[in-house]
PDB file of C-alpha atoms in Angstrom:
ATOM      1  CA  UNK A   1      82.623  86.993  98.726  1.00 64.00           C
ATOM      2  CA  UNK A   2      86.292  86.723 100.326  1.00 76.00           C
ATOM      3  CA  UNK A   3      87.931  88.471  98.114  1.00 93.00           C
ATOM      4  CA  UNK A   4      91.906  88.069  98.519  1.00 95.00           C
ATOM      5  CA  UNK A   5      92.677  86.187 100.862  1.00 96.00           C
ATOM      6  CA  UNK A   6      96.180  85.037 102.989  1.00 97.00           C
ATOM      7  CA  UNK A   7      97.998  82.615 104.828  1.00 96.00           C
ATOM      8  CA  UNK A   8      99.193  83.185 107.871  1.00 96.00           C
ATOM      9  CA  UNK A   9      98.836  86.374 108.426  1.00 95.00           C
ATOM     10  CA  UNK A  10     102.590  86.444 110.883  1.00 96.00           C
ATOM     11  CA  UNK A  11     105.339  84.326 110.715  1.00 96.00           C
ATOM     12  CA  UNK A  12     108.513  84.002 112.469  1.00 97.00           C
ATOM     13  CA  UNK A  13     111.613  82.235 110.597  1.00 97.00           C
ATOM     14  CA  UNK A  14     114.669  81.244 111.502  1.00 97.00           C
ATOM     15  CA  UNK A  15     118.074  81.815 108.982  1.00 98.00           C
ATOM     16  CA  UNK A  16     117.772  78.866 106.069  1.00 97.00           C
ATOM     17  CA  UNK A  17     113.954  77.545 106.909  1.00 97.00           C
ATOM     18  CA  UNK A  18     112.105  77.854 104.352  1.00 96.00           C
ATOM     19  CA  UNK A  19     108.001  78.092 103.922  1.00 96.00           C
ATOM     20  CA  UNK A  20     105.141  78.636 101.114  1.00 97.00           C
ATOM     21  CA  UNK A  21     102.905  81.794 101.554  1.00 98.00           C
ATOM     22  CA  UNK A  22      99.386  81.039 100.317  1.00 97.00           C
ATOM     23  CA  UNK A  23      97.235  83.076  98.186  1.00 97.00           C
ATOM     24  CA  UNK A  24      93.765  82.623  96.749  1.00 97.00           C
ATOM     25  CA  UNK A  25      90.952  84.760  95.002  1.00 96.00           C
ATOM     26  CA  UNK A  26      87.218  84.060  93.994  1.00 95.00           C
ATOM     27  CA  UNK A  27      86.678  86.747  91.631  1.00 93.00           C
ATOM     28  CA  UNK A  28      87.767  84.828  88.168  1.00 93.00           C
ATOM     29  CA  UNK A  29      90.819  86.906  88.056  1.00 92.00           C
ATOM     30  CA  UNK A  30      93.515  85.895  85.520  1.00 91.00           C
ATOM     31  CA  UNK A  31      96.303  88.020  86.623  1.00 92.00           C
ATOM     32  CA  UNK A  32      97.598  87.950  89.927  1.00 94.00           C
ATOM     33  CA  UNK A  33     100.591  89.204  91.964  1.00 95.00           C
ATOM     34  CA  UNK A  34     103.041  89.121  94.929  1.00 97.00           C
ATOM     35  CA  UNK A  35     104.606  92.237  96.118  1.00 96.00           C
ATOM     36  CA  UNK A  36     106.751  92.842  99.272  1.00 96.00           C
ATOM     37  CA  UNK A  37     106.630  96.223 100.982  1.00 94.00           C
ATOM     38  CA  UNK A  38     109.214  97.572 103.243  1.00 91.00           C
ATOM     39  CA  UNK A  39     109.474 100.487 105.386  1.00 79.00           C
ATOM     40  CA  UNK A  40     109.759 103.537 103.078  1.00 70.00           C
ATOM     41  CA  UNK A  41     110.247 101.861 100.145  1.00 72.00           C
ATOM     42  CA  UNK A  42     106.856 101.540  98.721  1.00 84.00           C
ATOM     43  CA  UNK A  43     105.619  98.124  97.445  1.00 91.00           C
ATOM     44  CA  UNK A  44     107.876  96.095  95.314  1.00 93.00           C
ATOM     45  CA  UNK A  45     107.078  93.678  92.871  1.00 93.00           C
ATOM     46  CA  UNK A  46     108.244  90.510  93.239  1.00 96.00           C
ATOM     47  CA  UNK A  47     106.491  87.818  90.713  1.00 96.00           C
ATOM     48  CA  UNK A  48     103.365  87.840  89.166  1.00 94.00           C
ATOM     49  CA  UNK A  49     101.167  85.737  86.947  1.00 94.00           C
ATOM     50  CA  UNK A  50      99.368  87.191  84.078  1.00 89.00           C
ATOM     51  CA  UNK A  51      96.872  83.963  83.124  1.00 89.00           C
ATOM     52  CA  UNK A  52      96.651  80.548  84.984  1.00 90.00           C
ATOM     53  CA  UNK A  53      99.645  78.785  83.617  1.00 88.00           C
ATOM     54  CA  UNK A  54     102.024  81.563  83.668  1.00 92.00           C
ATOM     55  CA  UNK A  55     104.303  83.767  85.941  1.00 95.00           C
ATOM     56  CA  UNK A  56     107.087  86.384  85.373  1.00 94.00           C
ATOM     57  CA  UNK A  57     109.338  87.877  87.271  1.00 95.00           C
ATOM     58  CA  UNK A  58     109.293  91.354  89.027  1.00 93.00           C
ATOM     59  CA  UNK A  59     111.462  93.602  90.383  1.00 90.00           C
ATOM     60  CA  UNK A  60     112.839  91.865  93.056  1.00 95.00           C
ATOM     61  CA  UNK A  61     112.348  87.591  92.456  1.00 97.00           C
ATOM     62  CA  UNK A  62     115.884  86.670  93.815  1.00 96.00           C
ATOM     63  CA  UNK A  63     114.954  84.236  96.601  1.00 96.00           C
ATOM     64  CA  UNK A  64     111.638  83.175  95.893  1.00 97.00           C
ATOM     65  CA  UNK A  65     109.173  80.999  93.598  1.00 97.00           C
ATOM     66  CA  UNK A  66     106.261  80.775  93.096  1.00 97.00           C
ATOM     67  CA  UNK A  67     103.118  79.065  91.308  1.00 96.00           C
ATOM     68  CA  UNK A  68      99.782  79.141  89.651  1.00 96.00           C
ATOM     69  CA  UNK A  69      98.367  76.377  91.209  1.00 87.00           C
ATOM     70  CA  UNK A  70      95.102  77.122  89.224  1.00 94.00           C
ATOM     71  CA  UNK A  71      93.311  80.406  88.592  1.00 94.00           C
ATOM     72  CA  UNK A  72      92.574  80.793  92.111  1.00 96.00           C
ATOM     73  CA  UNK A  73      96.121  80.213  93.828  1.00 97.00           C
ATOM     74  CA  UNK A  74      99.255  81.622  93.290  1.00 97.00           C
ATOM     75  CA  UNK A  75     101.868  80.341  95.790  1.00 97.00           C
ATOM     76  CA  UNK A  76     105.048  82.427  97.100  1.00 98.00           C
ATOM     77  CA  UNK A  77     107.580  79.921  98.338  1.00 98.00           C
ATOM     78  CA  UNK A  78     110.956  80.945 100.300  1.00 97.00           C
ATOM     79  CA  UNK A  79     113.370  77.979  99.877  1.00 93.00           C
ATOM     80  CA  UNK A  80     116.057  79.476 102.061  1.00 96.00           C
ATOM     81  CA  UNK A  81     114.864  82.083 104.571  1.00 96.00           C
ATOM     82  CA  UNK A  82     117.353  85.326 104.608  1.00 97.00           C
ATOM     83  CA  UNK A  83     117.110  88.537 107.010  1.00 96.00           C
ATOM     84  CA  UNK A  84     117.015  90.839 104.365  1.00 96.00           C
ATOM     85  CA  UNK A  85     113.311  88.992 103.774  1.00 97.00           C
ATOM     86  CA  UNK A  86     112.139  90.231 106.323  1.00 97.00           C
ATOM     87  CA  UNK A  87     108.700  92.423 105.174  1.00 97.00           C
ATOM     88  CA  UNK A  88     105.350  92.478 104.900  1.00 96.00           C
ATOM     89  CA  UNK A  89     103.854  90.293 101.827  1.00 97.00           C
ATOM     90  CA  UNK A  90     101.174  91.347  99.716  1.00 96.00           C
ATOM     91  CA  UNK A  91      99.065  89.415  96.987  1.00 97.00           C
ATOM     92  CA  UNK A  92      96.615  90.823  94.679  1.00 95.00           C
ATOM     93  CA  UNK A  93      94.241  90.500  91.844  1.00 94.00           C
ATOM     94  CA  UNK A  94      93.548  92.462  89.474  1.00 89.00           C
ATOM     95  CA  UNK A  95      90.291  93.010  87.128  1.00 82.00           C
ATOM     96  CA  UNK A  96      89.871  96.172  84.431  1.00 75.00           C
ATOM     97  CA  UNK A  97      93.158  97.439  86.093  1.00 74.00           C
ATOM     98  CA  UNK A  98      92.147  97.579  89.130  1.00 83.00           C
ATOM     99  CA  UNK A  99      94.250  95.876  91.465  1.00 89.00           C
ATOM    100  CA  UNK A 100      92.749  94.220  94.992  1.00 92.00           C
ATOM    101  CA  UNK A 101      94.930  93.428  97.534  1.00 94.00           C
ATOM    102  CA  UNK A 102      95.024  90.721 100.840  1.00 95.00           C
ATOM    103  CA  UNK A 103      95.107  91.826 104.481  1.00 93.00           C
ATOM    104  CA  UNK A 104      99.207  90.525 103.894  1.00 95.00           C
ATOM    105  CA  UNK A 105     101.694  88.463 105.783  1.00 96.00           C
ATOM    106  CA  UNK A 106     104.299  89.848 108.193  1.00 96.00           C
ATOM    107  CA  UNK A 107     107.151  87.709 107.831  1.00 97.00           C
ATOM    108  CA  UNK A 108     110.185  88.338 110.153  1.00 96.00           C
ATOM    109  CA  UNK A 109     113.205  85.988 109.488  1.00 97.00           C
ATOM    110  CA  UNK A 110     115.594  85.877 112.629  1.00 96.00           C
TER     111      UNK A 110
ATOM    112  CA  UNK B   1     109.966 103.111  81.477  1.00 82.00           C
ATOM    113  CA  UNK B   2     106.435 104.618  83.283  1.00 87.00           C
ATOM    114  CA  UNK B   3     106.678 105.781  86.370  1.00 91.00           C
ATOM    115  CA  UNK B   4     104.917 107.878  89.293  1.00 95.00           C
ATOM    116  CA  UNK B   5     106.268 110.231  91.567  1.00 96.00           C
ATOM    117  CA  UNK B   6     104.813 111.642  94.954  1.00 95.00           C
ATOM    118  CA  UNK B   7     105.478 113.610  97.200  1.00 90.00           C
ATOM    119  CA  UNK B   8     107.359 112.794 100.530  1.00 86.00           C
ATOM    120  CA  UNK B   9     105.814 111.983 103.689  1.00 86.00           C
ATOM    121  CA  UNK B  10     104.691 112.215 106.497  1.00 94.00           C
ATOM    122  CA  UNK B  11     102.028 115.077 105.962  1.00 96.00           C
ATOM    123  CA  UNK B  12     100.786 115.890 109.222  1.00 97.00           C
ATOM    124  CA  UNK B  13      97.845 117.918 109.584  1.00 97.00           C
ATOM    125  CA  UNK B  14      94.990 119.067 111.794  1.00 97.00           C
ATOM    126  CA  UNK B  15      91.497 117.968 111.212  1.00 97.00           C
ATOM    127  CA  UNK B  16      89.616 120.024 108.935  1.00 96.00           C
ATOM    128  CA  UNK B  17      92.745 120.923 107.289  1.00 97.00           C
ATOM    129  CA  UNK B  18      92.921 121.392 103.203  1.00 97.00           C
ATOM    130  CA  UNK B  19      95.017 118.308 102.028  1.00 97.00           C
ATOM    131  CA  UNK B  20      97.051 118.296  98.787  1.00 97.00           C
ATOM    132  CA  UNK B  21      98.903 115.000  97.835  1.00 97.00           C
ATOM    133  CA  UNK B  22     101.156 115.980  94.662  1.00 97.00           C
ATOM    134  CA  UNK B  23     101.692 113.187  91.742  1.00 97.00           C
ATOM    135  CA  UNK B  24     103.231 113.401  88.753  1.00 97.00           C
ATOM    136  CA  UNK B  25     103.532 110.580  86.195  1.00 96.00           C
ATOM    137  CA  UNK B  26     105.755 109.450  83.192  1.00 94.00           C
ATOM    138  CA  UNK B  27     103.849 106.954  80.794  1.00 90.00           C
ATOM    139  CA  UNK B  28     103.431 106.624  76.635  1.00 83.00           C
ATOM    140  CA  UNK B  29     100.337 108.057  75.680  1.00 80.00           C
ATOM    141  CA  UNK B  30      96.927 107.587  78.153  1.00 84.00           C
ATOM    142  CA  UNK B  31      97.441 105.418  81.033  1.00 90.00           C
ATOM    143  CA  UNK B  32      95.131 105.340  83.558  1.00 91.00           C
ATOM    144  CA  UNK B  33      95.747 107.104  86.774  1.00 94.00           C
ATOM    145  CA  UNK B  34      94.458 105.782  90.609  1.00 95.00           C
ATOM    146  CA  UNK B  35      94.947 106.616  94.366  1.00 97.00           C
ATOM    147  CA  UNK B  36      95.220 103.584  96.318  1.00 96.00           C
ATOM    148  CA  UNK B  37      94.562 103.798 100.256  1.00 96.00           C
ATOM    149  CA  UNK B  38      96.197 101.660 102.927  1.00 94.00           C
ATOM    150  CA  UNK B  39      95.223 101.736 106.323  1.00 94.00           C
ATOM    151  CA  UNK B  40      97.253 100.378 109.215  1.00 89.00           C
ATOM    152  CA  UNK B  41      97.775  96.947 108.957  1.00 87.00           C
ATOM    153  CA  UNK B  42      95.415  96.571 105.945  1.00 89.00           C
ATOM    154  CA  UNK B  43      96.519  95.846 102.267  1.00 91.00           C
ATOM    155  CA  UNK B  44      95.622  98.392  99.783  1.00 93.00           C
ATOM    156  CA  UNK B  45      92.397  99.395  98.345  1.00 93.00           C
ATOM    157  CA  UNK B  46      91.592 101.728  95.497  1.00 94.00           C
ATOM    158  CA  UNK B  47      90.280 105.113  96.814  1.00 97.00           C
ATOM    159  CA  UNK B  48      89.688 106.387  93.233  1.00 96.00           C
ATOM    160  CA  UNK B  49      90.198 106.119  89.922  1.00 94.00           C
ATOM    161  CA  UNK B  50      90.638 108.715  86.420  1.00 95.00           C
ATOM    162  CA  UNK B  51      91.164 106.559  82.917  1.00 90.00           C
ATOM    163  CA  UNK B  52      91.388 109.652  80.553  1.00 90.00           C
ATOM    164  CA  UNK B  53      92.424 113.110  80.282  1.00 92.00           C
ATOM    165  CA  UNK B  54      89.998 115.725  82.447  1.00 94.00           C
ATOM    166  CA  UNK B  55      88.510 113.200  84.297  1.00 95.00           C
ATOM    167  CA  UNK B  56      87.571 113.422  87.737  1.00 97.00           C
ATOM    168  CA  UNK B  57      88.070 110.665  90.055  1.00 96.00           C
ATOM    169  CA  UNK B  58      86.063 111.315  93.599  1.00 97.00           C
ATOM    170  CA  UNK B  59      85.558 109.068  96.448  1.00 97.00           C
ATOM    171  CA  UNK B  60      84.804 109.550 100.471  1.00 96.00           C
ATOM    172  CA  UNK B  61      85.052 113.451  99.791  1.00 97.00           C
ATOM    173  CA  UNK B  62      88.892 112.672  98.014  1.00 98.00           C
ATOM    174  CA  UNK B  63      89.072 114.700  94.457  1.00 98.00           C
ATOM    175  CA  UNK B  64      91.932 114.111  91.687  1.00 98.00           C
ATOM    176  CA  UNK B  65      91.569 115.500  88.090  1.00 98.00           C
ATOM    177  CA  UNK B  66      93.955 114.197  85.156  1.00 97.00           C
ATOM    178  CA  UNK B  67      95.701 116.363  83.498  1.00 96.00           C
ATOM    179  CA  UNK B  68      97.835 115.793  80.298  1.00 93.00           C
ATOM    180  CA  UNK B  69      99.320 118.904  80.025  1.00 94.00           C
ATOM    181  CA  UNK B  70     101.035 118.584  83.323  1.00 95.00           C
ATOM    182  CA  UNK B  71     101.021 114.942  83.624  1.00 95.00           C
ATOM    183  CA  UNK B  72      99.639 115.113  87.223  1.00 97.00           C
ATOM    184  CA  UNK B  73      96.761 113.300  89.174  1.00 98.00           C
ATOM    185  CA  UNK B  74      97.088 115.383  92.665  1.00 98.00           C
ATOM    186  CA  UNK B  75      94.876 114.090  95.319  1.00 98.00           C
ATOM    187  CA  UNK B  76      92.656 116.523  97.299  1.00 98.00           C
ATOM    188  CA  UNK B  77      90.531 116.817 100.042  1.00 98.00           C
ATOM    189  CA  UNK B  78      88.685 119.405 101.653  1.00 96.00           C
ATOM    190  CA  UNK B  79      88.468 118.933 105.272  1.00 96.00           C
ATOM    191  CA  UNK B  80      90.475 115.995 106.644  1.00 97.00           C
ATOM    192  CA  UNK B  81      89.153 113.935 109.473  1.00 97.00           C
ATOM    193  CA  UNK B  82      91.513 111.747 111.925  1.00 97.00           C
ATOM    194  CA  UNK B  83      89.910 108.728 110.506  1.00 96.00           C
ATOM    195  CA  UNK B  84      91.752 109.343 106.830  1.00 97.00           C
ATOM    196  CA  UNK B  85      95.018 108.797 108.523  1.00 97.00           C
ATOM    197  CA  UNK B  86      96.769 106.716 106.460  1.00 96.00           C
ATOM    198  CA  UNK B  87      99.135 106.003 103.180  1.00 95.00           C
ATOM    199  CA  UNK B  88      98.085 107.050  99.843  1.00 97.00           C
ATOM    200  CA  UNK B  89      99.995 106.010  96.839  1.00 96.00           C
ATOM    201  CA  UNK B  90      99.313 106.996  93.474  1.00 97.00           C
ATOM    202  CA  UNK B  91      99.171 104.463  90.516  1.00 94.00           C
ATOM    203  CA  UNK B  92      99.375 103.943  86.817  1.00 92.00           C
ATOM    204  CA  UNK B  93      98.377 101.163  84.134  1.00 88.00           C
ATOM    205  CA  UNK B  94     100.056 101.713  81.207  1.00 81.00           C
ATOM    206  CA  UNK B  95      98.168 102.585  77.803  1.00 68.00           C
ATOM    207  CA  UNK B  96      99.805  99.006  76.434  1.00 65.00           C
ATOM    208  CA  UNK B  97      99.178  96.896  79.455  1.00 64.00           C
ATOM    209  CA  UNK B  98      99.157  92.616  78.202  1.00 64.00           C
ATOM    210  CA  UNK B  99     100.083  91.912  81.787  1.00 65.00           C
ATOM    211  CA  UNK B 100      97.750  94.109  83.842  1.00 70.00           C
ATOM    212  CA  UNK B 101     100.257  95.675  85.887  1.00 81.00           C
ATOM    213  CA  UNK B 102      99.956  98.874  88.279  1.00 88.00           C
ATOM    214  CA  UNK B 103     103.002 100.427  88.798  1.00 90.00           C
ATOM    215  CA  UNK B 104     102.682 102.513  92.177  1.00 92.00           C
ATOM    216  CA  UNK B 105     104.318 105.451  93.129  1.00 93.00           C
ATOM    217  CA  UNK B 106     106.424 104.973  97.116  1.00 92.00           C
ATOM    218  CA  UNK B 107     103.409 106.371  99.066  1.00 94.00           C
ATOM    219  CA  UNK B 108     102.791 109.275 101.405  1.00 95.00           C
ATOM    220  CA  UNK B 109     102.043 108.557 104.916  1.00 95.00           C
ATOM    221  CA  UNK B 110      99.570 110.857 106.100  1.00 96.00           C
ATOM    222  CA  UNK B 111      98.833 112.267 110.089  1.00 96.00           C
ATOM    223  CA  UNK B 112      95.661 113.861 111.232  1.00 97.00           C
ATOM    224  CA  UNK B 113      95.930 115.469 114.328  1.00 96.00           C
ATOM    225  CA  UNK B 114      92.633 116.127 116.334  1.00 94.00           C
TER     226      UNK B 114
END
């Protein structure tokens, strides 16, 4: 049992690249969720998808997509890389309100 | 809107020190409460867990008790080790929650010194 699980685990961007940050879960979730987190700002929320089919935005979505691939993967995708990007990304599932998280991807955009 | 609010790290410490983690919490009604843990260079993972008022959540020798009268979920411990260095944040889920999601309070790194 994986869990949550991520891809890559680092990347390094350049200005205006852009990439897809992969998520997947084998617990039967329905909800799950991307969140960046920052140094001493906490985590952020940036989309997240309540049921396969679905996604909202969060607190912070300017930037990014995403997508529910099916009820296993939920996609983050950066179309055009930015330095203010730069963070550590998070997924997570969550089951009777409890919320399990990836290891996370440390994305630096140069 | 709900919220959480902690207290400001870092806490630094020496082991076998008494640790308090203050939270305090603005939701409608009964949310449930949680302290997540996140270790370096680890995601987060839920240390413990109080879904109604007087409850005791309790995990790896970590204590929090809900209160309603002073909307708080403190974490406690009594004798730290260097090993629980690390950030806690503290968590809600609203009482009317269709989209299952935890809003987390900004975290508080904490130091154990040996």
């Amino acid at each position: 049992n994986a869990g949550v699980t991520q891809t890559p685990k680092f990347q390094v961007l350049k200005t205006g690249q852009s990439m897809t940050l992969q998520c997947a879960q084998d617990m039967n979730h329905n909800s799950m969720y991307w969140y960046r987190q920052d140094p001493g700002m906490g985590l952020r929320l940036i989309y997240y998808s309540a049921s396969e089919g679905t996604t909202d935005k969060g607190e912070v979505p300017n930037g990014y997509n995403v997508s529910r691939l099916n009820k296993r993967e939920f996609s983050l995708r950066l179309e055009s890389a930015a330095p203010s990007q730069t963070s550590v990304y998070f997924c997570a599932s969550t089951s009777f309100y409890e919320q399990y998280f990836g290891p996370g991807t440390r994305l630096t955009v140069t | 809107g709900d919220s959480v609010t902690q207290m400001e790290g870092p806490v630094t410490l020496s082991e076998e020190a008494f640790l308090t983690i203050n939270c305090t919490y603005t939701a409608t009604g009964y949310p449930s409460l949680f302290w997540y843990v996140q270790y370096p260079g680890e995601g987060l993972q839920l240390l413990l867990k109080a879904t109604k008022a007087d409850d005791k959540g309790s995990n790896k020798g970590f204590e929090a008790t809900y209160r309603k009268e002073t909307t708080s979920f403190h974490l406690e411990k009594g004798s730290v080790q260097v090993s629980d260095s690390a950030v806690y944040f503290c968590a809600l889920s609203p009482l009317m929650n269709r989209d299952d999601k935890i809003i987390f309070g900004k975290g508080t790194r904490l130091h154990i010194l040996p």
